[in-house]
Amino acid sequence: MADIVAPASERAHRAAKRYIYAWGGGHAEGDATMRDLLGGKGAGLAEMSNAGLPVPPGFTITTEACNDYFAAGEQLPEGLWDDVLEAVHEVEQLTGKGFGDPANPLLVSVRSGAKFSMPGMMDTVLNLGLNEQTLEGLIALTGNARFGWDAHRRFIQMFGRIVLGVDAERFDQAFDAAKHARGVHADTDLDATALAEVAGEFKRIVREDTGHEFPTDPYAQLDLAIKAVFASWFGKRARDYRDNQKIAHDLGTAVNVVTMVFGNMGKDSGTGVAFTRDPNTGEEVLFGEYLVDAQGEDVVAGIRTPAKISHLADEMPEAYAEFKEIAGRLERHYHDVQDLEFTIERGHLYMLQTRSAKRTAAAAVKIAVDMVAEGIIDKETALARIEPAQVDQLLRDQFDPTARADATRIAKGLNASPGAAVGRAVFDADTAVEWVGRGERVVLVRIETSPDDFHGMAVAQGILTARGGATSHAAVVARQIGKPCVAGCAELVVDYASRTARSAASGVTFSEGDWLSLDGATGEVFVGALPTVSARFEEQPDLQTILGWADAVRRMEVWTNADKPEEAAQARSYGAQGIGLCRTEHMFREGERLEIVRGAILVAQEATRAKAKAASGASLGAEEAGVVATFDAAMAELEGLQQGDFEGIFRAMDDLPVVIRLIDPPLHEFLPNLEEQLVKVTMAGDDASAEDRQLLSTIRSMHEQNPMLGLRGCRLGLMIPDFVKIQTRAILNAQIAVKREGGHPIAKIMIPLVGHVNELAATRALLEAEAKAVEAKAGVQVDYKFGTMIEVPRGALTADEIAREADFFSFGTNDLTQMTFGFSRDDAEGGFLLKYVEDGILPVNPFQTIDVEGVGQLVAIAVEKGRAARPDLELGVCGEHGGDPESIWFFHKVGLDYVSCSPFRVPVARLAAAQARLGSELDK
Ligand code: ADP
Ligand code: MG
Ligand code: MG
């Protein structure tokens, strides 16, 4: 095709630059690769002409002309108008018509067309070139007065509204009045006389509204229309859209001037829109609509109900056959589903637009797989065509779109975890469990959630909070367990006492037991139980095919963050290749365990001191010995329980690596809240029990001003070693048990929050001894390694030193982001951070997408230093960023071995990791 394209320099031009690319008579000067210069529409028209398709002749004025127009203070660049006249003249020759010629008038459409289609750009003006003289010619030539007057009134209406800025309603009212006066309903019922009257009325409206006569000179019309297209580039809507979509303002828009073809010339004419495949399902059928005896936007405008495209096969079989053949050709030519516009004028088919079709997630996947099977695209192209977000969408229940459109919206919060949840409102976790126990579905509504709410979150269909950001407890846990969640719904006033919530925005109040529907993908909350459509991974073979291709392409592995055997199994079925983060402290919180843990914590410091004393050779008093005995008994019990948990995980992940993070949070998180305990003791006064007083004083003694920077992670293990020692023993013993069953458990013991190599060295020495002792005692060797989480900036900066003590690093990018920015994550996300993003102080929320320049730099430094010190160092990421497609690109680039994310994001990460690999190959 390229051989018939004229070289760019060939067209003579008066202007300093070449601003015009024409087409017609079977070829074009531009082509599909020239979207930047010709815009999407212009490039498509050129490409179709080159392919020999029936496109009415015309020309494109380039985006560069638009930019130069603004650079010159909204003046057409010197010489451009002469070049336009020349191009019009060529179209006249190709069509045998004359612009403004009453004997045989040429009419054109003037259409905007930027590189990306965007709202706010000028609507197309049809039938330009009409005035009373050319109208007479049109009527004489067609012998159809009604058609002529219809075209004329449409032109005045469109030009008046679009170019001259007359209020559209004034025309509509006048038109309706004309129909009313004649007692008809359809536009097509108005005859020529009536339409002539309407046209006169329209002109009067223009005169009244603008203070000028309607322009009759076709060239004046064209000049105004071209300038109006340019002006629309900087219209408010277009500008806002570009800001929002991060599209550059200096792309400019092209202008397309296209010979009119008429779909409104009678029963053998029509206009329509069609997709080469069904954009909803991806099914390989021509999908679209058309109207007989209609022009341009009539199909979209819904003036009459259009017919299905398949019906055209009966009404105009020849035109249909040709269209179907062209559709197939265009699809193969572009290697993608096309969205087409066509017009049939007295049986002749004309193509007016082609572009890649927008499609649903389901259609995107089916089309990609089908097209590979049909040999239209290769697997890599198929992978690139699917957005990671679409994979995510396919794994979530969704609301029925029609029901959703009709539903009453209560409020809108943060889209914290996608999916559709329907349930009755409950306001606390215990009620949630109780209601679910008797067979109800519930949505848990809280001001915010804490670990104490977990049991309620686990049984709820979805979670709604009034406070907290995208990485608040509610959001993180919801994503982890795959529940829809709307968080930080600030307009919601939740009242626990009356068990009601009121939305300030909508004024809707709901109470316990009322049905709610949450859309976690959009953050919307609706009244009532909306019907949902569900989607299961196992039932989506096309999606699995795509992800299989992704697996063959990607370099990074995809692991998962899972704390329970069920989660691990789920993630494995989604394709997880290991556990990158198993958080052991969750295991301390469940059921009666919390009591045991609390018992141990209350005496932990005392017992640790006593043990140190005994170790230095001193003998212990009876009370000290008693404390040690109580502590050890509690720890032994915990050890047994944890061993059971680990066995479950190892069985679920047989043969695959499991990174187990030793206890991380500060101990007071397992104790009752200080304020609550203080209130309890104070209220009881003299009647307060000794236990409660003791508890209060222990909580007080552990209280920290900045617990996130306090005694947590490896620091805690170094101060009270028994916690991590029992965890290590539990891990090793679990491995031994599973190995004895014939399994192959692989443990990677991860020591968190290391900032200085000595912290790691000391901890590792302690735990390695423990592990060896367990192996020696059992007489069994198992597969384990010690590594660390890089989540403190100093740890990243001294990664070479740290690597000498670590077999692996896992980047804990949540803490690393928090500590690098100096943001308290919980406070920032609920507070200023969203505002920061809104105001553009930060480009994105750095807890969602990695901050490449800052936090990312620390990761890059640690990778480089770590690998330099230990070439076989295994590197992964287990922060929330591990499931974020944009961040995955970065992790690929920086050379990590794997990303680890919540089970439900594993499929998304598989695709994103493949796209990162393909993308970085393009970079080279
Ligand atoms: P949009 O970007 O809004 O789709 P278009 O310029 O593609 O704007 O066109 C609006 C409508 O007018 C479409 O239905 C299109 O097919 C029709 N149209 C545009 N140019 C012509 C023409 N030269 N002859 C007939 N119909 C046209
Ligand atoms: Mg439009
Ligand atoms: Mg269009």
Short mmCIF file of N, CA, C and O in Angstrom, two decimals, residues 648-691:
data_model
loop_
_atom_site.label_atom_id
_atom_site.label_comp_id
_atom_site.label_asym_id
_atom_site.label_seq_id
_atom_site.Cartn_x
_atom_site.Cartn_y
_atom_site.Cartn_z
N GLY A 648 -0.11 -26.59 57.83
CA GLY A 648 -1.18 -26.37 56.84
C GLY A 648 -0.66 -25.61 55.62
O GLY A 648 -0.94 -25.96 54.48
N ILE A 649 0.11 -24.56 55.89
CA ILE A 649 0.65 -23.74 54.80
C ILE A 649 1.63 -24.56 53.95
O ILE A 649 1.58 -24.52 52.71
N PHE A 650 2.51 -25.29 54.61
CA PHE A 650 3.50 -26.08 53.84
C PHE A 650 2.82 -27.13 52.97
O PHE A 650 3.26 -27.40 51.86
N ARG A 651 1.76 -27.73 53.51
CA ARG A 651 1.05 -28.72 52.69
C ARG A 651 0.44 -28.05 51.47
O ARG A 651 0.56 -28.55 50.35
N ALA A 652 -0.19 -26.89 51.69
CA ALA A 652 -0.84 -26.20 50.56
C ALA A 652 0.19 -25.74 49.53
O ALA A 652 -0.10 -25.65 48.34
N MET A 653 1.40 -25.45 49.98
CA MET A 653 2.42 -24.91 49.07
C MET A 653 3.54 -25.93 48.84
O MET A 653 4.69 -25.54 48.62
N ASP A 654 3.21 -27.21 48.87
CA ASP A 654 4.23 -28.24 48.72
C ASP A 654 5.12 -27.96 47.50
O ASP A 654 4.61 -27.60 46.44
N ASP A 655 6.42 -28.09 47.72
CA ASP A 655 7.37 -27.89 46.61
C ASP A 655 7.62 -26.43 46.26
O ASP A 655 8.44 -26.16 45.39
N LEU A 656 6.86 -25.53 46.84
CA LEU A 656 7.04 -24.11 46.51
C LEU A 656 7.57 -23.35 47.73
O LEU A 656 7.28 -23.72 48.87
N PRO A 657 8.33 -22.31 47.50
CA PRO A 657 8.91 -21.55 48.61
C PRO A 657 7.85 -20.80 49.42
O PRO A 657 6.87 -20.29 48.85
N VAL A 658 8.07 -20.75 50.73
CA VAL A 658 7.17 -20.00 51.60
C VAL A 658 8.01 -19.05 52.46
O VAL A 658 8.83 -19.50 53.27
N VAL A 659 7.83 -17.76 52.23
CA VAL A 659 8.55 -16.78 53.04
C VAL A 659 7.72 -16.48 54.28
O VAL A 659 6.58 -16.00 54.18
N ILE A 660 8.28 -16.81 55.43
CA ILE A 660 7.55 -16.58 56.68
C ILE A 660 8.20 -15.42 57.41
O ILE A 660 9.39 -15.47 57.72
N ARG A 661 7.42 -14.40 57.64
CA ARG A 661 7.96 -13.24 58.36
C ARG A 661 7.75 -13.42 59.85
O ARG A 661 6.61 -13.66 60.29
N LEU A 662 8.80 -13.30 60.62
CA LEU A 662 8.68 -13.41 62.07
C LEU A 662 7.93 -12.20 62.61
O LEU A 662 7.82 -11.18 61.93
N ILE A 663 7.47 -12.35 63.84
CA ILE A 663 6.58 -11.33 64.42
C ILE A 663 7.08 -9.91 64.17
O ILE A 663 8.26 -9.62 64.35
N ASP A 664 6.15 -9.05 63.75
CA ASP A 664 6.52 -7.69 63.36
C ASP A 664 5.92 -6.58 64.22
O ASP A 664 6.61 -5.67 64.63
N PRO A 665 4.62 -6.62 64.54
CA PRO A 665 4.04 -5.45 65.22
C PRO A 665 4.47 -5.35 66.68
O PRO A 665 4.86 -6.34 67.28
N PRO A 666 4.40 -4.12 67.21
CA PRO A 666 4.71 -3.93 68.63
C PRO A 666 3.71 -4.71 69.50
O PRO A 666 2.55 -4.88 69.12
N LEU A 667 4.18 -5.17 70.65
CA LEU A 667 3.35 -6.06 71.48
C LEU A 667 2.05 -5.43 71.95
O LEU A 667 1.05 -6.13 72.12
N HIS A 668 2.06 -4.13 72.16
CA HIS A 668 0.83 -3.53 72.71
C HIS A 668 -0.36 -3.72 71.76
O HIS A 668 -1.51 -3.61 72.18
N GLU A 669 -0.08 -4.02 70.49
CA GLU A 669 -1.20 -4.25 69.57
C GLU A 669 -2.03 -5.46 69.96
O GLU A 669 -3.16 -5.62 69.50
N PHE A 670 -1.46 -6.32 70.79
CA PHE A 670 -2.21 -7.51 71.21
C PHE A 670 -2.93 -7.27 72.54
O PHE A 670 -3.66 -8.12 73.01
N LEU A 671 -2.66 -6.13 73.14
CA LEU A 671 -3.29 -5.83 74.44
C LEU A 671 -4.49 -4.93 74.23
O LEU A 671 -4.62 -4.29 73.19
N PRO A 672 -5.36 -4.85 75.24
CA PRO A 672 -6.47 -3.91 75.11
C PRO A 672 -5.94 -2.49 74.96
O PRO A 672 -4.82 -2.20 75.38
N ASN A 673 -6.77 -1.65 74.39
CA ASN A 673 -6.44 -0.25 74.17
C ASN A 673 -6.23 0.49 75.49
O ASN A 673 -6.95 0.28 76.46
N LEU A 674 -5.20 1.32 75.53
CA LEU A 674 -4.86 2.03 76.77
C LEU A 674 -6.02 2.86 77.30
O LEU A 674 -6.37 2.78 78.48
N GLU A 675 -6.64 3.62 76.45
CA GLU A 675 -7.75 4.48 76.90
C GLU A 675 -8.89 3.65 77.47
O GLU A 675 -9.44 3.97 78.52
N GLU A 676 -9.22 2.59 76.75
CA GLU A 676 -10.34 1.75 77.22
C GLU A 676 -10.05 1.17 78.59
O GLU A 676 -10.91 1.13 79.47
N GLN A 677 -8.81 0.70 78.76
CA GLN A 677 -8.46 0.08 80.03
C GLN A 677 -8.46 1.12 81.15
O GLN A 677 -8.90 0.86 82.26
N LEU A 678 -8.00 2.32 80.79
CA LEU A 678 -7.97 3.40 81.77
C LEU A 678 -9.38 3.74 82.21
O LEU A 678 -9.67 3.88 83.41
N VAL A 679 -10.29 3.84 81.26
CA VAL A 679 -11.69 4.13 81.57
C VAL A 679 -12.26 3.03 82.47
O VAL A 679 -12.92 3.30 83.48
N LYS A 680 -11.93 1.79 82.10
CA LYS A 680 -12.47 0.66 82.85
C LYS A 680 -12.04 0.72 84.32
O LYS A 680 -12.87 0.62 85.23
N VAL A 681 -10.75 0.95 84.54
CA VAL A 681 -10.23 0.98 85.91
C VAL A 681 -10.76 2.20 86.66
O VAL A 681 -11.19 2.11 87.81
N THR A 682 -10.81 3.34 85.98
CA THR A 682 -11.27 4.56 86.63
C THR A 682 -12.75 4.45 87.02
O THR A 682 -13.14 4.81 88.12
N MET A 683 -13.56 3.93 86.11
CA MET A 683 -14.99 3.79 86.39
C MET A 683 -15.22 2.86 87.56
O MET A 683 -16.10 3.10 88.38
N ALA A 684 -14.42 1.80 87.62
CA ALA A 684 -14.62 0.82 88.70
C ALA A 684 -14.16 1.38 90.04
O ALA A 684 -14.57 0.92 91.10
N GLY A 685 -13.31 2.41 89.99
CA GLY A 685 -12.82 3.03 91.22
C GLY A 685 -12.14 2.03 92.12
O GLY A 685 -11.33 1.22 91.67
N ASP A 686 -12.58 2.02 93.40
CA ASP A 686 -11.95 1.11 94.38
C ASP A 686 -12.25 -0.34 94.08
O ASP A 686 -11.56 -1.25 94.54
N ASP A 687 -13.33 -0.56 93.30
CA ASP A 687 -13.71 -1.95 93.01
C ASP A 687 -12.89 -2.58 91.89
O ASP A 687 -13.05 -3.76 91.59
N ALA A 688 -12.02 -1.79 91.25
CA ALA A 688 -11.23 -2.33 90.13
C ALA A 688 -10.40 -3.51 90.60
O ALA A 688 -9.81 -3.48 91.69
N SER A 689 -10.37 -4.56 89.79
CA SER A 689 -9.66 -5.77 90.20
C SER A 689 -8.15 -5.55 90.09
O SER A 689 -7.69 -4.70 89.33
N ALA A 690 -7.42 -6.32 90.86
CA ALA A 690 -5.96 -6.23 90.83
C ALA A 690 -5.46 -6.54 89.43
O ALA A 690 -4.54 -5.91 88.91
N GLU A 691 -6.11 -7.51 88.78
CA GLU A 691 -5.71 -7.89 87.41
C GLU A 691 -5.83 -6.73 86.45
O GLU A 691 -4.94 -6.46 85.66
#
